[in-house]
Coordinates of C-alpha atoms and ligand atoms in Angstrom, one line a residue:
X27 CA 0.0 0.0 0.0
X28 CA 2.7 2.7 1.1
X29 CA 5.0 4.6 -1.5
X30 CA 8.2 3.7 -3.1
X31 CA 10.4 6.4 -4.6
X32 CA 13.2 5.5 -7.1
X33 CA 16.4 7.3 -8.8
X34 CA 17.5 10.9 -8.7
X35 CA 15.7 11.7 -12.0
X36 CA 12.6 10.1 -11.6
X37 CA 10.4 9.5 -9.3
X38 CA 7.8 6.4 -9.4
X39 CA 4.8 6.3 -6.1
X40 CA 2.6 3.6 -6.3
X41 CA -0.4 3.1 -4.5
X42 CA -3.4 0.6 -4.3
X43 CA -6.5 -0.2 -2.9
X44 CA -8.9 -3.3 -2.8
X45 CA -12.5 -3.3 -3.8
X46 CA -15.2 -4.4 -1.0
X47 CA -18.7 -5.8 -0.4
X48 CA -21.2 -4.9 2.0
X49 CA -22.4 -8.4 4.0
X50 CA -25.3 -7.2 5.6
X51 CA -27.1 -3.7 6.6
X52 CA -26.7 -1.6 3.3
X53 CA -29.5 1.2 2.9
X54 CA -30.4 0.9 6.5
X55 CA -27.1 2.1 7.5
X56 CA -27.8 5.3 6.0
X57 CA -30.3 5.7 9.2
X58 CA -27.7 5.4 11.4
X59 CA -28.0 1.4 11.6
X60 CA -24.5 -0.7 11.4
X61 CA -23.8 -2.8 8.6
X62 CA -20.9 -4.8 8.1
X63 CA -18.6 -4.5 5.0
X64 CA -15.0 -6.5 4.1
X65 CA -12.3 -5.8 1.2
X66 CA -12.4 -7.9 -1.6
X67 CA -8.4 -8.0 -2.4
X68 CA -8.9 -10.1 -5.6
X69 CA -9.6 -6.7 -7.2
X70 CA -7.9 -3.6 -6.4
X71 CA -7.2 0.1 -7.8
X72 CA -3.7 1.1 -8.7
X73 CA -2.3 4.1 -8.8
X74 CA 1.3 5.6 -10.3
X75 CA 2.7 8.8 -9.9
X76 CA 5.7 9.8 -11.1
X77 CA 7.2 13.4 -12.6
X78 CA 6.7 14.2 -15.7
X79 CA 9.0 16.5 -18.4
X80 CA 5.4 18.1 -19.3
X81 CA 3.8 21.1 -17.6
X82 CA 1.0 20.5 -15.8
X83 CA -0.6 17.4 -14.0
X84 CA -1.9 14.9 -16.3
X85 CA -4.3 12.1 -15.3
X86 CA -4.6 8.7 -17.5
X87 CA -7.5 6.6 -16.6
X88 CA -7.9 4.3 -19.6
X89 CA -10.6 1.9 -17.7
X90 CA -13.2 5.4 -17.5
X91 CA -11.4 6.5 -20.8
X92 CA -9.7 9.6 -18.9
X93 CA -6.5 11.1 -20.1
X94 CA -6.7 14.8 -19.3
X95 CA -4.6 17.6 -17.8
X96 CA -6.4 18.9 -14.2
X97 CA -7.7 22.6 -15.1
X98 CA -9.5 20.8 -18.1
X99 CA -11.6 19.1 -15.8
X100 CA -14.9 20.4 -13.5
X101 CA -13.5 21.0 -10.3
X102 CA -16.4 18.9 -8.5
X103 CA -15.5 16.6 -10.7
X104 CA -14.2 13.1 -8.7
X105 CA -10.6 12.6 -9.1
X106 CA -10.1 16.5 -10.1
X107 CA -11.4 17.5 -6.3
X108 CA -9.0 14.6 -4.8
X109 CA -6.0 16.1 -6.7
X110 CA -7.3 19.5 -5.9
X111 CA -7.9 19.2 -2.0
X112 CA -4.4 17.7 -1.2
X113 CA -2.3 20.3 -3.7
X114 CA -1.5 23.4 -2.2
X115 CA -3.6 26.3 -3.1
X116 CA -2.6 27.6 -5.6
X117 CA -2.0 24.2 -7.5
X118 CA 1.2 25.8 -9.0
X119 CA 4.1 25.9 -8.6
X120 CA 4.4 22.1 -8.1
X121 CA 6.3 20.9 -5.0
X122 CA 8.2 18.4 -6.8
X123 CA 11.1 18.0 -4.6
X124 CA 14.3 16.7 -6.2
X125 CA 12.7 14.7 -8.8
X126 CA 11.7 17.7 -11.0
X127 CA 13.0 18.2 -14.2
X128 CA 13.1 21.3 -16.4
X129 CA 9.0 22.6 -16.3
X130 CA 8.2 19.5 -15.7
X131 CA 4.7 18.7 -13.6
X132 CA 3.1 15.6 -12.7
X133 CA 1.4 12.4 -14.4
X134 CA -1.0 10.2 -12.3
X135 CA -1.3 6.7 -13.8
X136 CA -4.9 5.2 -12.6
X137 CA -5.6 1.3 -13.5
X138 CA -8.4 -0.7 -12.2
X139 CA -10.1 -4.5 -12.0
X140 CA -13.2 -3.1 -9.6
X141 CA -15.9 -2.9 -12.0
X142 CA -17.5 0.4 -11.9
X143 CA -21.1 1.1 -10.3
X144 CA -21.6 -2.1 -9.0
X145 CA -21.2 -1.6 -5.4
X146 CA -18.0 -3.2 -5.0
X147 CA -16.4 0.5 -4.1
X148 CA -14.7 1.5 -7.7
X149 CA -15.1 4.7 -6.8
X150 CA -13.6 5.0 -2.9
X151 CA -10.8 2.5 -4.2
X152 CA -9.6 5.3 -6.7
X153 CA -10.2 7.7 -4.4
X154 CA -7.9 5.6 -1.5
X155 CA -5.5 4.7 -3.9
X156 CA -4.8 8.5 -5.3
X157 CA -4.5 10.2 -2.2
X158 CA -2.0 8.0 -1.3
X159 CA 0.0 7.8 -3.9
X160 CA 0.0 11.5 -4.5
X161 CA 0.5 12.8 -0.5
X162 CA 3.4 10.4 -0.6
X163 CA 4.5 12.0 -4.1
X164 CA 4.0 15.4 -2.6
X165 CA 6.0 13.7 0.3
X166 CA 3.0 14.4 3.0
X167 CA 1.8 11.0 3.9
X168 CA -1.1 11.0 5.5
X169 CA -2.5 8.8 8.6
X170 CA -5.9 6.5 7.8
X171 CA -7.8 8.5 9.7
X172 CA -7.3 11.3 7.6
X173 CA -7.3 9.5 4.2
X174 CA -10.7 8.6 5.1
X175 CA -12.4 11.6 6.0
X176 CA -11.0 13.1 2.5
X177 CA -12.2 9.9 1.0
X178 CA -15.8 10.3 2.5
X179 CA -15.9 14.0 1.2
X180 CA -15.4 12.8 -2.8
X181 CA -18.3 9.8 -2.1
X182 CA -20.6 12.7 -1.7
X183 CA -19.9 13.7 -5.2
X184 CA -20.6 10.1 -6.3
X185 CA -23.5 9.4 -4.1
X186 CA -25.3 12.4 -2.9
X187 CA -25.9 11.3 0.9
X188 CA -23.2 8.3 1.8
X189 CA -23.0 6.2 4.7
X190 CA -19.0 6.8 4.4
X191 CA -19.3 2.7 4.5
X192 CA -17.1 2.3 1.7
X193 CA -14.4 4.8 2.4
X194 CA -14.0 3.4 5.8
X195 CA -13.8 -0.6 5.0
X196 CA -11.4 0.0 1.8
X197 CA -8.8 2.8 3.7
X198 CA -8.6 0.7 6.9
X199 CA -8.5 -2.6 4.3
X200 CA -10.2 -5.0 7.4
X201 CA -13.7 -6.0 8.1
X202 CA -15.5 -3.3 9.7
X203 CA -18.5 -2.6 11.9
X204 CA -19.8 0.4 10.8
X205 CA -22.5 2.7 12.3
X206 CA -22.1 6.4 10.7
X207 CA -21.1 9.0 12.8
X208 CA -19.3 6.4 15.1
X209 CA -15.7 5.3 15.8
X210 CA -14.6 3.0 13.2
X211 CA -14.7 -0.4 14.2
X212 CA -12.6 -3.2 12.7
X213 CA -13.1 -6.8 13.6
X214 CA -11.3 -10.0 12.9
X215 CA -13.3 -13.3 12.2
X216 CA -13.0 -16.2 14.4
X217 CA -12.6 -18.5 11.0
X218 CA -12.3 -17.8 7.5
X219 CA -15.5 -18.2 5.1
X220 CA -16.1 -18.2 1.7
X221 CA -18.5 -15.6 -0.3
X222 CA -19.5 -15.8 -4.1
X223 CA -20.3 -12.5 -5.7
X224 CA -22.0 -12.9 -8.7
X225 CA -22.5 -9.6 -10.8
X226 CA -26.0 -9.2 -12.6
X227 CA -23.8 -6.8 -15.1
X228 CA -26.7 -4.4 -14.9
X229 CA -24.8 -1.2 -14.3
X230 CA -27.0 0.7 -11.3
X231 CA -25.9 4.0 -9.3
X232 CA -26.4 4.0 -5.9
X233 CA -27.7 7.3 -5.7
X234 CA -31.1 6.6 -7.4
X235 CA -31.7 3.6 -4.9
X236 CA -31.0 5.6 -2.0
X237 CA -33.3 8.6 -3.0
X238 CA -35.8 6.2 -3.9
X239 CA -35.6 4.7 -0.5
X240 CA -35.5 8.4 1.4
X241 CA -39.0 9.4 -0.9
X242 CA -40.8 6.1 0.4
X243 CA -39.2 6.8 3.9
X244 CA -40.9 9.8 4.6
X245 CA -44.3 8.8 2.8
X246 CA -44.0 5.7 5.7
X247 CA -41.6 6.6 7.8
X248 CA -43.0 3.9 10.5
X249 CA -42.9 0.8 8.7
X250 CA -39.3 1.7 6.9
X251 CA -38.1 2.0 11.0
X252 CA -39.2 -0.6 11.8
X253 CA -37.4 -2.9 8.2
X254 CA -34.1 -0.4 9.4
X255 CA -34.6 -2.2 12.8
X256 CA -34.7 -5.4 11.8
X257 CA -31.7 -5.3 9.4
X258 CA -29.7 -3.6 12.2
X259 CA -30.8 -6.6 14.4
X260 CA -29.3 -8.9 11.6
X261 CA -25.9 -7.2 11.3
X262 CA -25.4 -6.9 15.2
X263 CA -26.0 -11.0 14.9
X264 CA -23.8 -11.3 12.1
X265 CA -20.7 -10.0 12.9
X266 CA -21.4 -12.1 16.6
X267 CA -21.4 -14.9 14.2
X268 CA -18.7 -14.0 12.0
X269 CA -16.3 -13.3 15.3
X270 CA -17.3 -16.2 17.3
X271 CA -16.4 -18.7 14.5
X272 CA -19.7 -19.6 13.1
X273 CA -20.2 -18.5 9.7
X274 CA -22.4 -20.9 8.8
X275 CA -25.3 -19.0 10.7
X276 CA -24.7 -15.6 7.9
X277 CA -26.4 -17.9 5.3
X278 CA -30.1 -17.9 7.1
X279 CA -29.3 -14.2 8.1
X280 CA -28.4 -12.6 4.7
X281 CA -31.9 -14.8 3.6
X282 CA -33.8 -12.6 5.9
X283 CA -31.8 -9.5 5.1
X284 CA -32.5 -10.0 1.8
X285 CA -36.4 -9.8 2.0
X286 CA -36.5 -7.1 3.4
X287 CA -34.4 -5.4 1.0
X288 CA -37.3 -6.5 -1.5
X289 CA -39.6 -4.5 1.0
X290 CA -37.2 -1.3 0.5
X291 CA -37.9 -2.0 -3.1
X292 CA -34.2 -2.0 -3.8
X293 CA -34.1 -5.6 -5.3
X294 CA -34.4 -6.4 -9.0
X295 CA -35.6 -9.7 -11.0
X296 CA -31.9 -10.4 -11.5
X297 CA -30.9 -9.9 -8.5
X298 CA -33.7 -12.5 -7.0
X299 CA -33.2 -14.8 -10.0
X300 CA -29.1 -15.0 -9.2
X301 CA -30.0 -15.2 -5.2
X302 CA -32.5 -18.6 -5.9
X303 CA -30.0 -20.1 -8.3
X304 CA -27.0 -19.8 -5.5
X305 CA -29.4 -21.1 -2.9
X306 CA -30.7 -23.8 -5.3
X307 CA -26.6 -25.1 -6.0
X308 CA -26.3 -25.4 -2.5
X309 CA -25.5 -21.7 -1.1
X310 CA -26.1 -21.6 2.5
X311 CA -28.0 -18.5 2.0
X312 CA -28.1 -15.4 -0.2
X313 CA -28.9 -11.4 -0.8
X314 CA -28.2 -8.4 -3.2
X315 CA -25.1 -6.5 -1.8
X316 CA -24.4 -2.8 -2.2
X317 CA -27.0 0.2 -3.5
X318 CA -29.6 -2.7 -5.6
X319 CA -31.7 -2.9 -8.6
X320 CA -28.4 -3.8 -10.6
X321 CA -24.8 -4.3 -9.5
X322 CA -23.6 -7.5 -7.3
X323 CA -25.3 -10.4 -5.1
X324 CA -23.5 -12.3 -2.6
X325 CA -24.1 -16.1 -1.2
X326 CA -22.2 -17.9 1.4
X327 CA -20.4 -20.8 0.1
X328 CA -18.2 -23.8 1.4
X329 CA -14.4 -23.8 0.2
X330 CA -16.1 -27.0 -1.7
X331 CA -19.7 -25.5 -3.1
X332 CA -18.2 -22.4 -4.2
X333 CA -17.0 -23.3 -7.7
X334 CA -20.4 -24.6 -8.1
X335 CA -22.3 -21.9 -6.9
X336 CA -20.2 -19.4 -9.4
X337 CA -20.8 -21.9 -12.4
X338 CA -24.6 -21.6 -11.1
X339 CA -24.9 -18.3 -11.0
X340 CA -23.2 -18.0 -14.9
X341 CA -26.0 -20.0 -15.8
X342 CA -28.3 -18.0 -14.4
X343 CA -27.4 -14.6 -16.1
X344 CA -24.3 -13.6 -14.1
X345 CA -21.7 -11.3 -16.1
X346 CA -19.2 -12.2 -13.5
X347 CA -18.2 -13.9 -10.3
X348 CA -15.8 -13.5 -7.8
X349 CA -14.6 -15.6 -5.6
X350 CA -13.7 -14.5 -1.9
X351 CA -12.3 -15.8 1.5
X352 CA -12.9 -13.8 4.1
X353 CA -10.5 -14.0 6.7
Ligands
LIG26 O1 -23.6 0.3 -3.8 P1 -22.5 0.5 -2.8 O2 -21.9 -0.8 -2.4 O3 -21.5 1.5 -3.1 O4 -23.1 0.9 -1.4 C1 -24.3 1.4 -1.2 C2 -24.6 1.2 0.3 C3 -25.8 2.0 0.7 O5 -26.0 1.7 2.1 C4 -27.0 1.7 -0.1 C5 -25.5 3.5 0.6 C6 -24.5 4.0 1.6 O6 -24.0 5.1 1.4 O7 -24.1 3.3 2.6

């Protein structure tokens, strides 16, 4: 994760950061409910930084087809108002240190396996993964805590109204127990488990689904409580069951928290269609993970089921699957 810098004349920093999935609480845990999320490390962001003999600071993005110089862009847009908030006002002169060469400026390399607006955190990960990179560029590393709240401030131009979920569970890189507004806390589970995310390929921003949920919230505030309640009860059970050493029980639990994510009206027919096809190859249990309607599903698998609950879930109209220990 930390920086490397290498040779008088020029100077490389990389960075990365993994993707993650939310286990159970999503959507109620913008009320103020915990939900628990874990990094996926099979798919990560990278990020390169190095000085460049060109003026200016360009950014190269090929996976979002990006490759522009930083006053070209909006300065709300995402990764402009990362670069933005850790340069120092004005952005120029560059600080480049010793590594600077003639006018030279900056060039930010960013490459990336999350797939984007699915709910597996593309967008925190590059977010994570920049600030890094550059503060240690700019030779001002910065401590977690910090990295996160910067990291929370650019999900609210991607999401409107964020938990700060995602931010929290891909800078700390650990499981965490989250309740907004709280201390962060990480946890360690008593035994490894295995999850299949299956993607229903069906790109869907997280944003609509949570304004949808906050219209039919205050049209019935009292019965939405009362579903927030219940998932909150699930994710306090979870992680009991996830520390303790019995993972087995998530499978019933993430059931249940699936329903009544059909009563927030955030499911899909793909999402239900992928979550009865892992369930019918032998999942232990199964439920849409992340924002809904599209993006990814997630069922609890045995080191031995799980190939067959991602060949399953192919068959049943999955773009893609991931396969993840959680440890
Ligand atoms: O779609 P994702 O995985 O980025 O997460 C959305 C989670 C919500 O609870 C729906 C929103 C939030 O900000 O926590």
């Amino acid at each position: 994760m930390g920086g490397s810098r290498s040779g008088d004349l020029l100077s490389i920093v990389k960075a990365s950061a993994p993707g993650k999935i939310i286990l159970f609480g999503e959507h109620a845990v913008v009320y103020n409910r915990p939900a628990l999320a874990v990094p996926v490390t099979q798919i990560h962001v990278d990020v390169e930084v190095c000085d460049s003999d060109s003026a200016g600071i360009w950014i190269h993005a090929p996976v979002i087809d990006l490759r522009a110089e930083l006053s070209t862009l909006p300065s709300d847009h995402p990764i402009a108002s990362v670069i933005l908030g850790l340069l120092p006002s004005p952005p120029a002169p560059l600080p480049l240190g010793e590594g600077r060469r003639g006018e030279g400026g900056i060039e930010i390399h960013i490459s990336s396996t999350i797939p984007v607006a699915s709910g597996l955190g593309s967008g925190a990960a590059v977010s994570v993964a920049l600030i890094r990179a550059l503060s240690s560029h700019l030779q001002k590393p910065l401590t977690n805590e910090k990295i996160n709240e910067l990291v929370y401030e650019t999900e609210k131009l991607y999401h409107g109204t964020p938990s700060g979920i995602d931010n929290t569970v891909i800078t700390y890189n650990m499981p965490v127990y989250f309740i907004k507004g709280q201390p962060i806390v990480t946890f360690q589970p008593g035994k490894p488990f295995t999850i299949v995310i299956g993607d229903t390929g069906i790109p869907a921003p997280t944003k609509e689904s949570v304004g949808d949920v906050r219209r039919l919230w205050l049209r019935n505030t009292n019965h939405f409580e009362d579903i927030f309640n219940e998932i909150a009860q699930i994710s306090l059970i979870a992680r009991r069951a996830i520390e303790s050493g019995k993972p087995e029980w998530l499978g019933e639990l993430m059931d249940h928290n699936h329903a009544l994510l059909q009563q927030l009206t955030v499911s899909s027919p793909e999402l239900d269609k992928l979550a009865a096809a892992a369930r019918d190859a032998g999942a232990l249990g199964a439920k849409l993970s992340g924002g809904g309607r599209g993006g990814n599903m997630i069922a609890l698998a045995t080191q031995a089921s799980a190939e067959s609950v991602a060949e399953a879930l192919i068959s049943a109209g999955a773009k893609r699957t991931i396969i993840t220990e959680i440890k």
